[in-house]
Coordinates of C-alpha atoms in Angstrom, one line a residue:
Chain A
M1 CA 118.2 104.2 107.4
A2 CA 120.4 102.1 109.5
S3 CA 120.8 98.5 108.4
L4 CA 120.7 95.6 110.7
G5 CA 123.9 95.5 112.6
E6 CA 125.3 93.8 115.7
E7 CA 123.4 96.3 117.8
C8 CA 120.2 94.5 117.0
S9 CA 119.6 93.5 120.6
T10 CA 117.6 90.6 122.0
E11 CA 115.0 93.1 123.0
T12 CA 114.6 94.3 119.4
L13 CA 114.2 90.6 118.3
A14 CA 111.7 89.9 121.1
F15 CA 109.5 92.8 120.1
M16 CA 109.6 91.9 116.5
E17 CA 108.8 88.4 117.4
L18 CA 105.7 89.8 119.2
A19 CA 104.7 91.7 116.0
I20 CA 105.1 88.5 114.0
Q21 CA 103.0 86.6 116.4
Q22 CA 100.3 89.2 116.0
A23 CA 100.5 88.9 112.3
K24 CA 100.2 85.1 112.5
L25 CA 97.1 85.6 114.6
A26 CA 95.6 87.8 111.9
L27 CA 96.4 85.1 109.4
D28 CA 94.8 82.4 111.6
V29 CA 91.6 84.5 112.2
L30 CA 91.0 84.6 108.5
E31 CA 91.2 80.8 108.2
V32 CA 87.8 80.6 109.8
P33 CA 85.7 79.4 106.9
V34 CA 82.8 81.6 107.6
G35 CA 84.8 84.7 107.2
L36 CA 86.5 83.6 104.1
A37 CA 83.4 83.4 101.9
L38 CA 82.2 86.8 102.8
I39 CA 85.3 88.8 102.8
P40 CA 86.1 89.9 99.3
K41 CA 89.8 90.2 100.0
L42 CA 92.1 89.3 102.8
P43 CA 94.1 91.9 104.6
L44 CA 97.8 91.1 104.6
P45 CA 99.2 89.8 107.8
A46 CA 101.2 92.9 108.5
S47 CA 101.1 93.9 112.1
C48 CA 102.9 96.2 114.5
V49 CA 103.8 96.7 118.2
I50 CA 104.4 100.1 119.8
V51 CA 106.8 100.0 122.7
E52 CA 107.4 102.6 125.4
D53 CA 110.3 102.2 127.9
G54 CA 110.7 98.6 127.0
K55 CA 107.0 97.8 127.5
P56 CA 104.7 97.0 124.6
I57 CA 101.7 99.4 125.0
A58 CA 99.8 98.9 121.8
S59 CA 99.5 96.6 118.8
G60 CA 97.6 96.8 115.6
R61 CA 97.0 94.9 112.4
N62 CA 95.6 95.6 109.0
R63 CA 91.9 96.2 109.0
T64 CA 91.5 97.5 105.5
T65 CA 88.9 94.9 104.5
E66 CA 86.6 95.0 107.5
T67 CA 86.4 98.8 107.5
R68 CA 86.5 99.2 103.7
N69 CA 89.0 101.9 104.4
A70 CA 92.3 101.1 102.7
T71 CA 94.1 103.5 105.1
R72 CA 93.5 101.3 108.2
H73 CA 97.0 99.9 108.3
A74 CA 98.4 98.3 111.3
E75 CA 100.4 101.4 112.3
M76 CA 97.3 103.7 112.0
E77 CA 95.3 101.2 114.1
A78 CA 97.9 101.2 116.9
I79 CA 98.3 105.0 116.7
D80 CA 94.6 105.6 117.1
F81 CA 94.4 103.1 120.0
L82 CA 97.2 105.0 121.8
L83 CA 95.7 108.5 121.1
E84 CA 92.3 107.3 122.4
Q85 CA 93.9 105.8 125.5
W86 CA 96.0 108.8 126.3
Q87 CA 93.1 111.2 125.8
K88 CA 90.9 109.1 128.0
N89 CA 93.6 109.4 130.7
G90 CA 93.4 113.1 130.3
L91 CA 96.8 113.7 128.8
S92 CA 97.3 117.1 127.2
M93 CA 98.5 117.5 123.6
S94 CA 102.0 118.3 124.6
E95 CA 102.1 115.3 126.9
V96 CA 100.9 113.1 124.2
A97 CA 103.5 114.5 121.9
E98 CA 106.2 113.9 124.4
K99 CA 105.0 110.3 124.9
F100 CA 105.2 109.6 121.2
S101 CA 108.7 110.8 121.2
S102 CA 109.8 108.1 123.6
C103 CA 108.0 105.3 121.7
S104 CA 109.4 102.8 119.3
L105 CA 107.4 100.9 116.7
Y106 CA 108.1 97.4 115.6
V107 CA 106.4 96.3 112.4
T108 CA 106.7 93.3 110.2
C109 CA 106.8 95.3 106.9
E110 CA 108.3 98.7 106.1
P111 CA 105.7 101.4 106.8
C112 CA 104.2 102.7 103.6
I113 CA 104.5 106.4 102.6
M114 CA 101.3 107.2 104.4
C115 CA 102.3 105.6 107.7
A116 CA 105.8 106.8 107.6
S117 CA 104.5 110.3 107.1
A118 CA 102.1 109.9 110.0
L119 CA 104.8 108.6 112.2
S120 CA 107.0 111.6 111.5
I121 CA 104.1 114.0 112.1
L122 CA 103.7 112.3 115.5
G123 CA 107.4 112.4 116.1
I124 CA 108.0 108.8 117.0
K125 CA 111.4 108.0 118.3
E126 CA 112.3 105.0 116.2
V127 CA 111.0 102.3 113.9
Y128 CA 112.2 98.7 113.4
Y129 CA 110.8 96.8 110.4
G130 CA 111.1 93.4 109.0
C131 CA 111.0 93.3 105.2
A132 CA 111.3 96.3 102.9
N133 CA 108.4 97.4 100.8
D134 CA 109.6 98.2 97.2
K135 CA 106.2 99.5 96.2
F136 CA 105.0 101.9 98.8
G137 CA 107.9 102.0 101.3
G138 CA 108.2 105.4 103.0
C139 CA 111.3 104.6 105.0
G140 CA 113.9 104.4 102.2
S141 CA 112.4 102.2 99.5
I142 CA 110.4 104.8 97.6
L143 CA 110.6 107.9 99.8
S144 CA 112.6 108.5 102.9
L145 CA 110.2 110.3 105.1
N146 CA 112.1 109.2 108.2
S147 CA 115.2 111.3 107.2
E148 CA 113.3 114.4 106.2
V149 CA 113.7 116.8 109.0
T150 CA 111.6 119.8 108.0
P151 CA 108.9 120.5 108.6
R152 CA 108.3 117.4 110.7
K153 CA 110.6 115.3 112.9
G154 CA 112.6 112.6 111.4
F155 CA 113.0 109.3 113.2
K156 CA 115.6 106.5 113.4
C157 CA 114.8 103.6 111.2
T158 CA 116.2 100.1 111.2
G159 CA 115.1 97.6 108.6
G160 CA 115.7 93.9 108.0
V161 CA 114.8 92.8 111.6
M162 CA 113.8 89.2 111.2
A163 CA 113.1 89.9 107.6
S164 CA 113.0 86.3 106.5
E165 CA 110.2 85.5 109.0
A166 CA 108.2 88.5 107.8
I167 CA 108.7 87.4 104.1
L168 CA 107.7 83.9 105.0
L169 CA 104.5 85.2 106.6
L170 CA 103.6 87.1 103.6
R171 CA 104.3 84.2 101.3
S172 CA 102.2 81.9 103.3
F173 CA 99.4 84.5 103.1
Y174 CA 99.6 84.4 99.3
E175 CA 99.9 80.7 99.2
Q176 CA 96.9 80.3 101.3
G177 CA 95.1 81.8 98.4
N178 CA 91.7 83.3 98.1
P179 CA 88.7 82.0 96.3
N180 CA 88.0 85.5 95.2
E181 CA 90.0 86.8 92.3
M182 CA 89.8 90.4 93.5
V183 CA 92.8 89.9 95.7
W184 CA 95.1 89.5 92.7
K185 CA 93.6 92.2 90.6
Q186 CA 93.6 94.8 93.2
P187 CA 96.8 94.3 95.2
L188 CA 96.8 95.3 98.8
R189 CA 99.4 96.9 100.8
L190 CA 102.5 94.8 100.7
Chain B
M1 CA 116.9 138.2 66.4
S2 CA 117.0 138.9 70.0
C3 CA 115.0 137.5 72.8
I4 CA 114.1 140.9 74.2
G5 CA 110.4 141.2 73.6
V6 CA 109.8 137.5 73.6
S7 CA 108.3 135.4 76.3
I8 CA 110.3 132.3 77.3
V9 CA 107.5 130.1 76.0
Q10 CA 107.9 131.8 72.6
L11 CA 111.7 131.5 72.8
F12 CA 111.4 127.8 73.3
A13 CA 108.9 127.5 70.5
R14 CA 111.2 129.2 68.1
T15 CA 114.3 127.3 68.7
E16 CA 114.3 123.7 68.5
H17 CA 117.3 122.9 70.6
L18 CA 117.3 125.8 73.0
A19 CA 117.1 123.5 76.0
Q20 CA 119.9 121.3 74.7
E21 CA 121.9 124.4 73.9
I22 CA 121.5 125.7 77.4
Q23 CA 122.6 122.3 78.8
Y24 CA 125.5 122.3 76.5
F25 CA 126.4 125.8 77.4
H26 CA 126.3 124.7 81.0
S27 CA 128.8 122.0 80.6
S28 CA 131.1 123.6 78.2
E29 CA 131.4 126.8 80.2
K30 CA 131.4 124.9 83.6
L31 CA 128.6 127.1 84.7
R32 CA 126.8 126.5 87.9
S33 CA 123.7 128.3 86.8
L34 CA 122.2 130.1 83.9
I35 CA 119.4 132.6 84.1
I36 CA 117.5 134.1 81.2
V37 CA 115.5 137.2 81.8
S38 CA 112.8 137.9 79.3
G39 CA 110.3 140.6 79.0
Y40 CA 107.4 141.0 76.6
Y41 CA 104.0 142.5 76.1
N42 CA 101.2 140.0 76.3
K43 CA 98.0 140.2 74.3
E44 CA 96.5 142.6 76.9
K45 CA 99.4 144.9 76.3
N46 CA 100.6 144.3 79.8
F47 CA 104.4 144.0 80.2
K48 CA 105.3 140.6 81.6
R49 CA 108.7 139.6 82.8
E50 CA 109.9 136.1 83.1
I51 CA 112.9 134.4 84.4
L52 CA 114.2 131.1 83.3
V53 CA 116.5 129.4 85.8
S54 CA 118.6 126.4 84.9
A55 CA 121.3 125.0 87.2
E56 CA 123.7 122.2 87.4
S57 CA 122.0 120.6 90.4
L58 CA 118.5 120.5 91.7
K59 CA 119.7 121.9 95.1
L60 CA 121.2 125.0 93.5
L61 CA 118.1 125.4 91.2
E62 CA 115.9 125.3 94.3
S63 CA 117.9 127.8 96.2
L64 CA 118.0 130.1 93.1
I65 CA 114.3 129.9 92.7
F66 CA 113.9 130.7 96.3
F67 CA 116.3 133.6 96.0
F68 CA 114.3 135.1 93.1
D69 CA 111.1 134.4 94.8
F70 CA 112.0 136.5 97.8
N71 CA 114.3 139.1 96.3
A72 CA 113.4 139.7 92.7
S73 CA 109.8 140.6 93.3
R74 CA 107.0 138.8 91.6
L75 CA 108.4 137.6 88.4
P76 CA 107.0 134.5 87.0
L77 CA 109.6 131.8 87.3
K78 CA 110.3 128.8 85.2
S79 CA 112.7 126.0 85.8
L80 CA 114.0 123.7 83.2
D81 CA 112.6 120.3 83.9
L82 CA 115.7 118.3 85.0
P83 CA 116.0 115.6 82.5
E84 CA 117.3 112.1 82.6
N85 CA 120.6 111.3 80.9
V86 CA 120.5 108.6 78.3
I87 CA 123.0 107.2 76.0
A88 CA 121.9 107.3 72.4
S89 CA 123.4 106.8 69.0
F90 CA 122.7 107.6 65.4
I91 CA 121.9 104.6 63.4
D92 CA 121.8 103.6 59.8
P93 CA 118.1 103.5 58.8
K94 CA 118.9 100.1 57.0
N95 CA 119.7 98.5 60.3
A96 CA 117.0 100.3 62.3
N97 CA 114.6 97.5 62.5
Q98 CA 117.1 94.9 63.8
I99 CA 118.7 97.2 66.2
I100 CA 115.5 98.4 67.8
R101 CA 114.1 94.9 68.1
R102 CA 117.3 93.7 69.8
L103 CA 117.4 96.7 72.1
N104 CA 113.9 96.2 73.3
Q105 CA 114.9 92.7 74.3
I106 CA 118.2 93.4 76.0
E107 CA 117.7 96.9 77.3
P108 CA 114.0 97.7 77.8
L109 CA 113.4 101.2 79.1
E110 CA 111.3 100.2 82.0
N111 CA 111.0 103.6 83.7
L112 CA 110.8 105.7 80.6
R113 CA 107.8 104.2 78.9
H114 CA 106.6 107.5 77.7
V115 CA 109.8 108.2 75.9
K116 CA 110.0 107.1 72.3
R117 CA 113.0 104.9 71.5
V118 CA 113.7 106.4 68.2
Q119 CA 114.1 110.0 67.1
K120 CA 113.6 110.7 63.4
K121 CA 114.7 114.0 61.9
I122 CA 114.4 114.9 58.2
L123 CA 116.8 117.6 57.4
E124 CA 115.8 120.0 54.6
E125 CA 118.1 120.6 51.7
G126 CA 120.4 123.5 51.9
L127 CA 118.8 125.0 54.9
M128 CA 120.8 127.5 56.8
V129 CA 119.8 128.1 60.3
C130 CA 120.9 131.1 62.3
R131 CA 120.1 130.5 65.9
P132 CA 118.8 133.5 67.8
C133 CA 121.0 135.5 70.1
I134 CA 119.9 135.2 73.6
Y135 CA 120.9 137.6 76.3
V136 CA 122.1 135.5 79.0
L137 CA 122.9 136.5 82.5
F138 CA 125.0 134.0 84.3
W139 CA 127.6 133.7 86.9
N140 CA 130.3 131.3 87.5
S141 CA 131.8 131.4 91.0
C142 CA 131.8 135.1 91.6
F143 CA 131.4 137.0 88.3
C144 CA 128.3 138.2 86.5
Y145 CA 128.2 138.5 82.8
I146 CA 125.8 139.4 80.0
V147 CA 126.6 137.7 76.9
Q148 CA 125.1 137.0 73.5
L149 CA 124.8 133.5 72.2
L150 CA 124.9 133.0 68.5
T151 CA 125.1 129.8 66.7
L152 CA 125.1 129.1 63.0
E153 CA 124.3 125.7 61.6
I154 CA 124.1 124.7 58.0
Y155 CA 122.3 121.6 57.0
V156 CA 123.2 120.5 53.6
T157 CA 121.4 117.4 52.7
G158 CA 117.9 116.0 52.8
Q159 CA 118.9 113.0 54.8
I160 CA 116.8 111.1 57.3
H161 CA 118.6 111.0 60.6
L162 CA 117.6 108.3 63.0
S163 CA 118.9 108.1 66.5
V164 CA 118.0 105.5 69.1
I165 CA 118.3 105.4 72.9
L166 CA 120.6 102.7 73.9
C167 CA 120.3 102.8 77.7
L168 CA 120.1 105.0 80.6
A169 CA 123.3 106.9 81.5
S170 CA 124.8 106.4 84.9
E171 CA 125.8 109.2 87.2
G172 CA 129.3 110.4 87.1
D173 CA 131.8 111.8 84.7
N174 CA 132.5 108.9 82.4
Q175 CA 128.9 108.1 81.6
L176 CA 129.8 106.6 78.3
D177 CA 132.1 104.0 80.0
S178 CA 129.1 102.7 81.9
I179 CA 127.5 100.9 79.0
P180 CA 126.8 97.3 79.9
P181 CA 128.8 94.6 78.1
H182 CA 126.0 93.2 76.1
L183 CA 125.3 96.6 74.7
Q184 CA 128.9 97.0 73.9
E185 CA 128.7 94.0 71.6
L186 CA 125.7 95.5 69.8
I187 CA 127.6 98.9 69.5
S188 CA 130.7 97.3 68.0
F189 CA 128.7 95.1 65.7
Y190 CA 126.8 98.0 64.1
Q191 CA 129.7 100.4 64.6
L192 CA 127.6 102.9 66.5
S193 CA 129.0 105.9 68.1
P194 CA 127.1 106.5 71.4
F195 CA 126.6 110.0 72.8
I196 CA 124.8 111.4 75.8
T197 CA 121.5 113.1 75.4
K198 CA 118.6 114.1 77.5
V199 CA 115.0 112.8 77.8
C200 CA 112.2 113.9 80.0
K201 CA 111.9 112.0 83.2
Y202 CA 108.1 112.2 83.5
A203 CA 105.3 111.6 81.0
A204 CA 103.6 114.8 80.0
T205 CA 100.3 115.6 81.7
S206 CA 99.2 118.2 79.2
K207 CA 99.5 118.8 75.5
E208 CA 101.6 121.9 76.1
E209 CA 104.0 120.1 78.3
W210 CA 104.3 117.3 75.8
Q211 CA 105.2 119.8 73.0
E212 CA 107.9 121.2 75.3
Q213 CA 109.1 117.7 76.0
C214 CA 109.4 116.7 72.4
K215 CA 112.0 119.4 71.9
F216 CA 114.3 117.3 73.9
W217 CA 113.4 113.9 72.6
P218 CA 110.1 112.7 71.3
T219 CA 107.7 111.3 74.0
S220 CA 104.3 109.9 73.7
Y221 CA 101.3 111.6 75.2
H222 CA 98.0 110.0 76.2
P223 CA 95.5 112.5 77.2
R224 CA 93.3 111.2 80.0
T225 CA 89.9 110.3 78.8
Y226 CA 87.1 109.9 81.3
T227 CA 84.2 108.0 79.9
D228 CA 81.7 109.4 82.5
S229 CA 81.3 112.9 81.4
C230 CA 78.5 113.4 83.9
C231 CA 80.9 114.6 86.5
F232 CA 80.9 118.1 85.3
R233 CA 78.0 119.5 83.4
K234 CA 78.9 121.7 80.5
P235 CA 80.7 124.7 82.1
E236 CA 79.0 128.0 81.5
L237 CA 81.8 129.8 83.3
S238 CA 85.2 128.3 83.0
S239 CA 87.0 129.5 86.1
S240 CA 90.0 127.3 86.2
H241 CA 93.1 128.2 84.3
P242 CA 95.7 125.8 83.3
V243 CA 98.8 125.8 85.6
S244 CA 102.0 124.6 84.0
D245 CA 102.4 120.9 84.7
I246 CA 99.5 119.9 86.8
V247 CA 96.4 121.0 85.1
A248 CA 95.2 119.5 81.9
P249 CA 93.8 122.6 80.1
N250 CA 91.1 120.7 78.3
D251 CA 89.4 119.8 81.5
P252 CA 87.6 122.9 82.6
L253 CA 86.0 123.0 86.0
H254 CA 82.7 124.3 86.9
L255 CA 83.3 126.0 90.1
N256 CA 79.8 127.1 91.0
S257 CA 79.1 123.7 92.4
S258 CA 81.8 124.1 95.0
F259 CA 81.1 127.7 95.9
D260 CA 78.9 126.6 98.8
E261 CA 81.7 124.7 100.3
L262 CA 84.1 127.6 99.9
K263 CA 81.8 130.1 101.5
Q264 CA 81.8 128.1 104.8
P265 CA 84.5 129.3 107.1
H266 CA 86.0 125.8 107.3
M267 CA 89.1 126.1 105.1
G268 CA 91.3 123.2 105.7
V269 CA 94.6 123.8 107.4
A270 CA 95.6 120.3 106.5
C271 CA 99.2 120.0 107.7
L272 CA 101.1 123.2 107.9
Y273 CA 101.9 122.4 111.5
P274 CA 100.0 119.3 112.6
W275 CA 100.0 119.6 116.4
L276 CA 99.0 123.2 116.2
W277 CA 96.3 122.2 113.9
A278 CA 95.0 119.7 116.4
E279 CA 94.9 122.5 118.9
Q280 CA 92.7 124.6 116.6
Q281 CA 90.5 121.7 116.2
S282 CA 90.2 121.1 119.9
L283 CA 89.0 124.6 120.4
A284 CA 86.1 123.9 118.1
Q285 CA 85.2 120.5 119.2
G286 CA 86.0 120.3 122.9
L287 CA 89.2 118.8 124.2
S288 CA 88.2 115.2 124.0
N289 CA 88.4 114.8 120.3
W290 CA 91.7 116.3 119.0
H291 CA 93.7 114.1 116.7
P292 CA 96.9 115.2 115.0
L293 CA 96.4 113.0 112.0
R294 CA 92.8 113.8 111.3
H295 CA 93.6 115.8 108.1
A296 CA 90.9 116.7 105.7
A297 CA 91.6 113.9 103.2
I298 CA 91.8 111.3 106.0
V299 CA 88.4 112.4 107.4
A300 CA 86.9 112.3 103.9
I301 CA 88.1 108.7 103.4
E302 CA 86.7 107.6 106.7
S303 CA 83.4 109.1 105.8
S304 CA 83.3 107.6 102.5
A305 CA 84.2 104.2 103.9
A306 CA 81.3 104.6 106.4
R307 CA 79.0 105.5 103.6
D308 CA 80.1 102.4 101.7
R309 CA 79.3 100.2 104.6
L310 CA 75.9 101.9 105.0
L311 CA 75.0 101.6 101.3
F312 CA 76.3 98.0 101.0
P313 CA 75.8 96.3 104.3
S314 CA 76.9 92.7 104.2
M315 CA 75.5 89.8 106.1
G316 CA 78.7 89.0 108.1
N317 CA 78.5 89.5 111.8
N318 CA 81.9 91.0 111.9
E319 CA 81.0 93.6 109.3
E320 CA 77.8 94.6 111.2
K321 CA 79.7 95.1 114.3
Y322 CA 82.1 97.4 112.6
L323 CA 79.3 99.3 111.0
E324 CA 77.9 100.2 114.4
L325 CA 81.3 101.2 115.6
D326 CA 81.7 103.6 112.8
H327 CA 78.4 105.2 113.3
E328 CA 79.7 106.5 116.5
K329 CA 83.0 107.5 114.9
S330 CA 81.6 109.3 112.0
S331 CA 79.1 111.2 114.0
C332 CA 81.8 113.0 115.9
T333 CA 84.1 113.5 112.8
S334 CA 81.8 114.3 110.0
S335 CA 80.2 117.6 111.0
P336 CA 82.5 120.5 111.8
A337 CA 85.8 118.8 111.1
K338 CA 84.7 117.7 107.7
R339 CA 86.0 120.5 105.6
L340 CA 85.6 119.0 102.2
R341 CA 83.3 116.8 100.4
T342 CA 83.9 113.4 98.7
I343 CA 81.7 114.6 95.9
P344 CA 78.4 113.3 97.1
E345 CA 76.7 114.9 94.1
N346 CA 78.9 113.2 91.6
V347 CA 78.5 110.0 93.3
D348 CA 74.8 110.4 93.0
D349 CA 75.2 111.1 89.3
N350 CA 77.3 108.0 88.9
E351 CA 74.7 106.0 90.6
K352 CA 72.1 107.2 88.3
V353 CA 74.1 106.2 85.4
N354 CA 74.8 102.8 86.9
A355 CA 71.2 102.6 88.2
V356 CA 70.6 99.3 86.5
S357 CA 73.5 97.6 88.2
Q358 CA 73.4 99.5 91.5
S359 CA 69.7 99.0 92.1
S360 CA 70.2 95.3 92.6
E361 CA 72.9 96.3 95.1
Q362 CA 74.8 93.1 94.7
L363 CA 77.8 93.0 96.8
S364 CA 80.1 92.3 93.9
E365 CA 78.7 95.4 92.0
R366 CA 79.6 98.0 94.7
P367 CA 82.5 100.3 93.8
Y368 CA 85.8 99.1 95.2
L369 CA 86.8 101.7 97.8
C370 CA 86.7 105.1 96.1
T371 CA 87.2 103.9 92.5
G372 CA 86.0 106.7 90.2
Y373 CA 85.5 109.2 92.9
D374 CA 87.0 112.8 92.9
I375 CA 88.1 114.8 95.9
F376 CA 88.3 118.5 96.3
L377 CA 90.8 119.9 98.7
V378 CA 91.6 123.4 99.7
W379 CA 95.2 122.6 100.3
E380 CA 97.6 120.4 98.5
P381 CA 97.6 117.2 100.6
C382 CA 100.7 116.1 102.6
A383 CA 102.5 112.8 102.0
M384 CA 100.3 111.0 104.4
C385 CA 97.1 112.2 102.8
A386 CA 98.3 111.8 99.2
M387 CA 99.3 108.2 99.9
A388 CA 96.0 107.6 101.8
L389 CA 94.2 108.8 98.6
V390 CA 96.3 106.3 96.6
H391 CA 95.3 103.5 98.9
Q392 CA 91.7 104.4 98.6
R393 CA 91.8 104.5 94.8
I394 CA 90.6 108.1 94.3
R395 CA 90.3 108.9 90.7
R396 CA 91.0 112.6 90.6
I397 CA 92.3 115.2 93.1
F398 CA 91.5 119.0 92.8
Y399 CA 93.2 121.4 95.1
A400 CA 93.4 125.2 95.3
F401 CA 96.5 126.1 97.2
P402 CA 99.9 124.4 97.0
N403 CA 101.6 123.6 100.3
P404 CA 105.3 124.4 99.9
N405 CA 106.2 122.8 103.3
A406 CA 104.6 119.5 103.0
G407 CA 102.7 119.2 99.8
A408 CA 103.2 115.7 98.2
L409 CA 101.6 116.4 94.8
G410 CA 104.2 118.7 93.3
S411 CA 105.6 120.9 96.1
V412 CA 107.8 118.6 98.1
H413 CA 107.1 115.2 96.7
R414 CA 105.3 114.2 93.5
L415 CA 103.5 111.1 94.4
Q416 CA 101.4 111.0 91.2
G417 CA 104.6 110.4 89.4
E418 CA 105.9 107.5 91.5
K419 CA 105.9 104.6 89.1
S420 CA 106.0 101.9 91.7
L421 CA 102.6 102.7 93.2
N422 CA 99.8 100.5 92.3
H423 CA 97.3 103.2 91.6
H424 CA 97.7 106.7 90.0
Y425 CA 95.2 109.5 90.2
A426 CA 95.0 112.6 88.1
V427 CA 95.9 115.8 89.9
F428 CA 94.5 119.3 89.1
R429 CA 95.2 122.6 90.7
V430 CA 92.3 124.9 90.6
L431 CA 93.0 128.6 90.3
L432 CA 90.3 130.3 92.2
P433 CA 88.8 133.5 90.7
Q434 CA 89.8 136.6 92.5
Q435 CA 86.3 137.4 93.6
V436 CA 86.2 134.1 95.5
L437 CA 89.3 134.8 97.3
H438 CA 88.4 138.3 98.3
K439 CA 84.9 137.5 99.7
P440 CA 84.9 138.6 103.3
D441 CA 83.3 135.4 104.5
V442 CA 86.1 133.3 103.1
E443 CA 88.8 133.1 105.6
V444 CA 91.6 132.5 103.3
A445 CA 93.6 135.4 104.5
E446 CA 93.5 134.2 108.0
I447 CA 94.9 130.9 107.2
K448 CA 97.6 132.3 105.1

């Protein structure tokens, strides 16, 4: 895993900013009082943007609560969106594989083991993330799926991009609190 | 006494310190690897041969096992569980109380909760122990030897020996120098003489494994107890056999219930080569629906989430919208692609048990995700699926075939042993009876 160096370009920062904006949106959505009472727990404001050739082509945010499917992380949402789009456009499997290999992912929080594994299966080019995830991180924190070459492809991984903003976002999520105790008893993806 | 005619398990059972001895032999002889070949007759009078491989590094161990696997035919292989180094010391039983209390404050063993801090040994009076000779085949750099190991030890007194773990040892040669300063104080105060010893890294998952572990250093073992015994009716035919470290032997499986599933020609090719797998899928389903990440476990989780929304619809507008969306989704994924079940029968059983609470169908009473559910997989899940099952709070995983390329429950990774995860499931490997594997309508051979 590469650490944040000088090569962290303005472009990188801009895309991460975009991911953080998305996450903020997610946070705002849940401030709607109607939603709060009914939703047993809030999804964390983690969000991601997939970029191809310098253009953002997909974004996603956690939808674990709405779907009651704890695997619907931001990364999985964005991946599914892209797969659907590309299949609709009639791309073949090898074309889709090739497209993924030219995509970068910007995500506020280090991809978990599941997402990191999925990204390496798809053969994504590189991943930039904000804060590390010392519970589930699959890009160096717990496992390093990005650097495992066989049988899948590894990918370049850069952590700590605008980490303080990402942490701030998570903190404000927790401070916002939830009337339902479930959140604290059953921690979500961090 | 010679080890010829003794299985490795028996060998270990007879000699208390064999594992330590091997480790010591390793370091004193500067061996890179040590291989013990054992042959014996089992109860059925069949000759069994076993090889025990122990090497200085995990890498070497892996390549040796690989080598034997491919070159030395089909001998059962065992590898020594690579232990964690700790710094320990003998202590005076008079001070034991104070020392242990202090140690638990300043140096808690966070990641080794299963390891007991203190080892107690009562040495019998005047006992003379002659250690068995072991025929050992080893090589260092380029020579092969066969040697005999013989050690003699005489214990003279009936003393109680207490030793206590001080802290984890760091990597490198001068492990004893790495003792943190606040421990140094304690050591000099009680005039302890620290030494390096080994403890087992992971908590035991079966009684047998625990007994093995205790030969290194005592550990604690908490067998899993599941309160809802309704999951498996009393087995008339116990067709699962315990496999070394992943199967709790006191948990027999009744396989008849899953026979129907196995008969279907949909054996999961979960993640041997994901893109290729997508291609196979597309042939069956038409080109519009292939998805390289739609592994068996992921599909099962999706279906169970859809079921959850069906059973416990909430009043929120948002939720209802999503419910509809997933009707469409699940209709295209659930049928042929769904190659395993998220134990619908067992869920029903659970529901009967909880009928009182479930019948009211209060939102707060519904199970959280897949809490308490079991999943049956043909192949050991990959890292993505294994982690997805953690997220979804699956209780137990049963799988039949390990996946040496990508398996994350023992083969490549061992997710169930990752302490940091917020949920841990029990993992079982099911040994399928021969007649199931050889049924012509089960397409196991094709997949392999």
